Coordinates of C-alpha atoms in Angstrom, one line a residue:
M18 CA 11.0 -13.0 3.0
T19 CA 14.0 -13.2 4.8
D20 CA 14.8 -14.2 8.0
R21 CA 15.4 -10.2 9.5
G22 CA 11.6 -10.7 11.8
S23 CA 9.1 -7.7 10.8
I24 CA 8.7 -5.0 9.7
I25 CA 5.8 -3.9 11.2
Y26 CA 4.4 -5.1 15.0
L27 CA 1.6 -4.2 16.0
E28 CA 0.4 -5.2 19.6
G29 CA -2.5 -3.9 21.2
V30 CA -3.6 -1.8 19.5
T31 CA -7.0 0.6 20.1
V32 CA -8.6 3.0 17.9
D33 CA -12.1 4.3 19.9
Y34 CA -13.6 7.2 18.8
D35 CA -16.3 8.3 21.4
G36 CA -17.2 4.9 22.3
F37 CA -16.6 3.1 18.4
K38 CA -13.6 0.8 18.2
A39 CA -12.1 0.7 14.9
L40 CA -9.6 -1.0 16.5
N41 CA -9.8 -3.4 18.9
N42 CA -6.9 -4.5 20.9
L43 CA -5.8 -5.3 17.3
N44 CA -2.3 -7.2 16.9
F45 CA -1.0 -7.2 13.2
I46 CA 2.9 -8.7 11.7
V47 CA 4.6 -8.7 9.0
N48 CA 7.5 -9.6 7.9
Y49 CA 10.5 -7.7 5.1
N50 CA 9.5 -8.6 1.4
E51 CA 6.6 -10.1 3.1
L52 CA 3.1 -9.5 0.5
R53 CA 0.7 -9.1 2.8
V54 CA -3.8 -8.8 1.9
V55 CA -6.2 -7.4 4.2
I56 CA -9.4 -8.2 3.7
G57 CA -12.7 -8.0 5.7
P58 CA -16.5 -5.8 5.5
N59 CA -17.3 -2.5 5.5
G60 CA -16.0 -0.7 8.9
A61 CA -13.9 -4.0 9.8
G62 CA -11.1 -1.2 10.8
K63 CA -8.9 -2.4 6.9
T64 CA -8.1 1.3 6.1
T65 CA -7.8 2.5 9.8
L66 CA -4.9 0.1 10.9
L67 CA -3.2 1.8 7.7
D68 CA -3.9 5.2 9.5
V69 CA -2.1 3.9 12.7
I70 CA 1.0 2.7 10.8
S71 CA 0.7 6.1 8.5
G72 CA 0.8 8.1 11.4
K73 CA -2.3 9.7 10.3
T74 CA -4.4 7.9 13.1
K75 CA -3.4 8.1 16.9
P76 CA -4.8 5.2 18.6
A77 CA -5.4 5.4 22.1
A78 CA -3.6 2.4 23.5
G79 CA -1.2 -0.3 21.8
R80 CA 2.5 -0.1 20.3
V81 CA 3.5 0.3 16.6
I82 CA 6.5 -1.1 16.5
F83 CA 8.3 -0.4 13.2
G84 CA 11.7 -2.2 11.8
K85 CA 13.5 -3.2 14.7
D86 CA 12.7 -1.5 17.3
T87 CA 11.0 2.2 16.5
D88 CA 8.0 3.3 18.0
L89 CA 6.0 5.0 15.7
I90 CA 3.1 6.8 18.4
G91 CA 3.6 9.8 17.9
L92 CA 5.3 10.8 14.8
R93 CA 3.9 12.4 13.1
E94 CA 3.0 11.2 8.7
H95 CA 6.1 13.7 7.5
E96 CA 8.2 11.6 10.0
I97 CA 7.1 8.1 8.9
A98 CA 7.1 9.0 6.0
T99 CA 11.4 9.4 5.7
L100 CA 11.6 6.4 7.9
G101 CA 11.0 4.9 5.7
I102 CA 7.1 3.5 5.2
G103 CA 5.3 4.9 1.3
R104 CA 0.9 4.9 1.1
K105 CA -0.8 4.8 -2.1
F106 CA -4.2 5.8 -1.0
Q107 CA -7.5 4.8 -3.0
A108 CA -8.1 8.0 -5.3
P109 CA -4.7 8.0 -7.6
S110 CA -2.9 11.4 -6.0
I111 CA -0.8 13.1 -9.3
Y112 CA -0.4 16.1 -11.0
V113 CA -2.3 15.7 -13.6
N114 CA -0.9 19.2 -16.3
L115 CA 2.6 17.1 -15.5
S116 CA 3.8 14.6 -17.9
V117 CA 4.8 11.2 -16.4
W118 CA 8.4 11.4 -16.3
E119 CA 7.7 14.9 -14.5
N120 CA 5.4 13.3 -11.6
L121 CA 7.9 10.5 -11.4
D122 CA 10.9 13.7 -10.7
L123 CA 8.7 16.4 -8.4
S124 CA 9.0 12.9 -6.6
L125 CA 12.2 11.7 -5.7
R126 CA 13.9 12.1 -2.1
R127 CA 15.8 15.5 -2.3
P128 CA 17.2 17.7 0.5
S129 CA 16.0 21.1 -2.3
K130 CA 14.3 20.0 -5.3
G131 CA 10.9 22.9 -6.4
V132 CA 9.0 22.3 -9.3
L133 CA 10.4 24.6 -11.6
A134 CA 13.7 22.8 -11.2
T135 CA 11.5 19.5 -12.5
L136 CA 10.4 22.0 -15.2
L137 CA 12.8 22.4 -16.6
G138 CA 15.6 19.2 -16.3
I139 CA 17.9 20.1 -14.2
S140 CA 18.1 16.4 -12.8
T141 CA 21.7 14.2 -12.6
P142 CA 22.4 10.7 -14.3
D143 CA 21.9 8.5 -11.7
E144 CA 18.3 10.8 -11.1
R145 CA 17.1 10.7 -14.2
E146 CA 18.5 7.0 -14.5
R147 CA 16.2 5.5 -11.3
I148 CA 13.1 7.4 -12.9
A149 CA 13.8 5.5 -16.4
S150 CA 13.7 2.4 -13.7
A151 CA 11.1 3.6 -12.7
L152 CA 9.0 4.0 -15.5
E153 CA 10.3 0.1 -16.8
T154 CA 8.6 -1.1 -13.4
I155 CA 5.2 0.5 -13.9
G156 CA 4.7 -0.7 -17.7
L157 CA 4.8 3.0 -18.7
L158 CA 7.8 3.2 -20.5
G159 CA 6.4 4.2 -23.3
K160 CA 4.8 6.7 -22.2
A161 CA 6.9 9.0 -20.5
Q162 CA 6.3 12.8 -21.6
T163 CA 2.2 11.6 -21.7
R164 CA 0.4 14.5 -20.1
A165 CA -0.9 12.0 -16.7
G166 CA -5.0 13.3 -17.4
S167 CA -4.8 11.9 -19.8
L168 CA -3.7 8.5 -18.8
S169 CA -6.1 5.5 -18.2
H170 CA -6.9 5.3 -14.5
G171 CA -4.9 2.0 -14.1
E172 CA -2.7 3.9 -15.4
K173 CA -2.7 6.6 -13.4
Q174 CA -2.4 3.9 -10.3
W175 CA 0.6 2.2 -11.8
L176 CA 2.1 6.0 -11.6
E177 CA 1.2 7.0 -8.6
I178 CA 3.2 3.7 -7.9
G179 CA 5.6 5.0 -8.5
M180 CA 5.7 8.3 -7.6
V181 CA 5.9 5.8 -4.0
I182 CA 8.2 4.0 -4.9
L183 CA 11.2 6.1 -5.8
Q184 CA 11.0 7.8 -2.6
D185 CA 12.3 4.4 -0.7
P186 CA 10.1 2.4 1.2
T187 CA 10.5 -0.4 3.0
L188 CA 6.9 -0.7 3.6
L189 CA 4.4 0.1 0.7
L190 CA 0.9 0.8 2.5
V191 CA -2.1 0.0 -0.8
D192 CA -5.8 1.2 -0.2
E193 CA -7.7 -1.5 -2.6
P194 CA -5.1 -1.3 -5.4
V195 CA -7.7 -2.2 -8.3
A196 CA -11.4 -0.2 -7.5
G197 CA -12.6 0.8 -10.9
M198 CA -10.1 -1.0 -13.0
T199 CA -10.1 -3.4 -16.6
D200 CA -9.8 -7.1 -15.6
R201 CA -6.1 -5.9 -18.0
E202 CA -5.3 -3.7 -15.7
T203 CA -6.8 -5.7 -12.6
E204 CA -4.0 -8.8 -13.5
Q205 CA -1.6 -6.1 -14.9
T206 CA -1.3 -4.6 -10.9
G207 CA -1.1 -8.1 -9.6
V208 CA 1.9 -8.4 -11.4
L209 CA 3.8 -4.9 -10.3
L210 CA 2.6 -5.6 -6.7
Q211 CA 4.3 -8.5 -6.8
S212 CA 7.8 -8.1 -8.2
L213 CA 7.7 -5.0 -6.7
A214 CA 7.4 -7.4 -2.9
E215 CA 10.9 -8.8 -4.2
K216 CA 12.2 -5.7 -3.0
H217 CA 9.5 -3.8 -0.7
A218 CA 7.5 -5.0 1.9
I219 CA 3.8 -4.7 1.0
V220 CA 0.5 -4.0 2.4
V221 CA -2.6 -4.7 0.7
I222 CA -6.4 -3.3 1.6
E223 CA -8.6 -4.9 -1.0
H224 CA -12.4 -6.1 -1.5
D225 CA -11.8 -8.1 -4.7
M226 CA -11.4 -10.9 -3.7
E227 CA -10.2 -12.7 -7.5
F228 CA -7.4 -10.4 -7.1
V229 CA -6.4 -11.2 -3.8
R230 CA -6.8 -14.9 -5.4
Q231 CA -3.9 -14.2 -7.6
I232 CA -1.0 -11.8 -5.4
A233 CA -1.7 -13.0 -2.2
R234 CA 0.6 -14.7 0.3
T235 CA -1.0 -14.4 3.0
V236 CA -4.7 -12.9 3.2
T237 CA -5.6 -11.5 7.6
V238 CA -9.0 -10.9 7.8
L239 CA -10.3 -8.3 10.3
H240 CA -13.3 -7.9 11.8
E241 CA -15.4 -5.3 14.3
G242 CA -11.3 -3.6 14.8
T243 CA -9.7 -7.6 15.6
V244 CA -8.0 -10.0 13.8
I245 CA -10.7 -13.5 12.8
C246 CA -8.2 -15.4 10.4
E247 CA -5.3 -15.2 9.2
G248 CA -3.3 -17.7 6.8
L249 CA -3.6 -18.8 2.6
V250 CA -6.2 -18.2 0.5
E251 CA -8.0 -21.1 0.5
K252 CA -7.9 -21.4 4.6
V253 CA -9.4 -17.9 5.1
Q254 CA -11.7 -18.8 2.7
A255 CA -13.2 -22.7 4.6
D256 CA -13.0 -20.8 7.2
P257 CA -16.7 -20.4 8.6
R258 CA -16.2 -17.2 10.9
V259 CA -15.4 -15.7 7.4
A260 CA -18.4 -17.1 5.7
E261 CA -20.4 -15.5 8.3
I262 CA -19.4 -11.9 8.7
Y263 CA -19.8 -11.9 5.0
L264 CA -23.0 -12.1 5.2
G265 CA -23.4 -15.3 5.2
R266 CA -22.6 -16.3 2.2
S267 CA -21.6 -19.8 0.9
K268 CA -18.0 -18.4 0.3
V269 CA -16.4 -14.8 -0.4
A270 CA -16.9 -14.0 -3.8
H271 CA -17.6 -10.5 -3.5
G272 CA -16.7 -9.3 0.0

C-alpha cells in the first residue's frame, strides 16, 4: 500500500429500487495497491457496489470519488473504464473461437485496431511483449495458441483477468472469481490476485471463505446495503453480528 490515500471513496451512497435499498447510505474506501475482499449474504449489495463504481448503476444519493478528485456519478461505463477502472464479471466473457493470444491482443487499449488486424498478426514489438508478459502473469504462456473455448473453467477466468489488466486499470473489480473452480485453480487464482495487487488496487466479491482467508488483507462485510464490519479475517469471523447474519452459524464457513 502506498501513502497516496484512497483510490476509490464512496460516501453516503444509496441505491433505491422502488423502496428496496440495495445500498443504504454506504461508506466504502479502498486505498491504492490494496487487495480488499467484500463478503456478505445474498442481497447484501455486493454486486450493486461494483455496479455503482463501474457506472452500470446510478445511485439516488451519495458521492463516488475515484483517484484524487474525479466524481464518477453521471459518467458512462466506457468513460469510467477509460479512467482506469477494469471489471471482471463472474461469468468469463472471452472470444471462444479465437486463440488465447488473439483474445489478449484484442483487449489491448489502442486508438484503432480491429479484429482483422489482430487475426493478421499486425502488432508492434511492444504490444507483443505486453501480451507475453500478461500470459506469464496469468499462467497461460504455454497455451498462447490454444483455442480459448477449449480452456478449463479456471483458465478462462485467468484469460479474462489478463484481458482486463491489459487495459491498464489502476482499480480492478472482480466478482466471485473462483466460483466453479477446482481446489487447485482456486489456489492459483489467489496467488494471481495477490501478485496483481502489487500494481493494482483490487476489490474482490467472494463467497468462498477458504479463498477469502487465503487472499484477504482487509475484509468488508455488507448487510442490507451497508457496512457492518471491516478488518482482518480473524476480526470479522469473531464478530457476533457477522455470525448472526449468516443464518446464525457459529462461523462464516459457507457465506
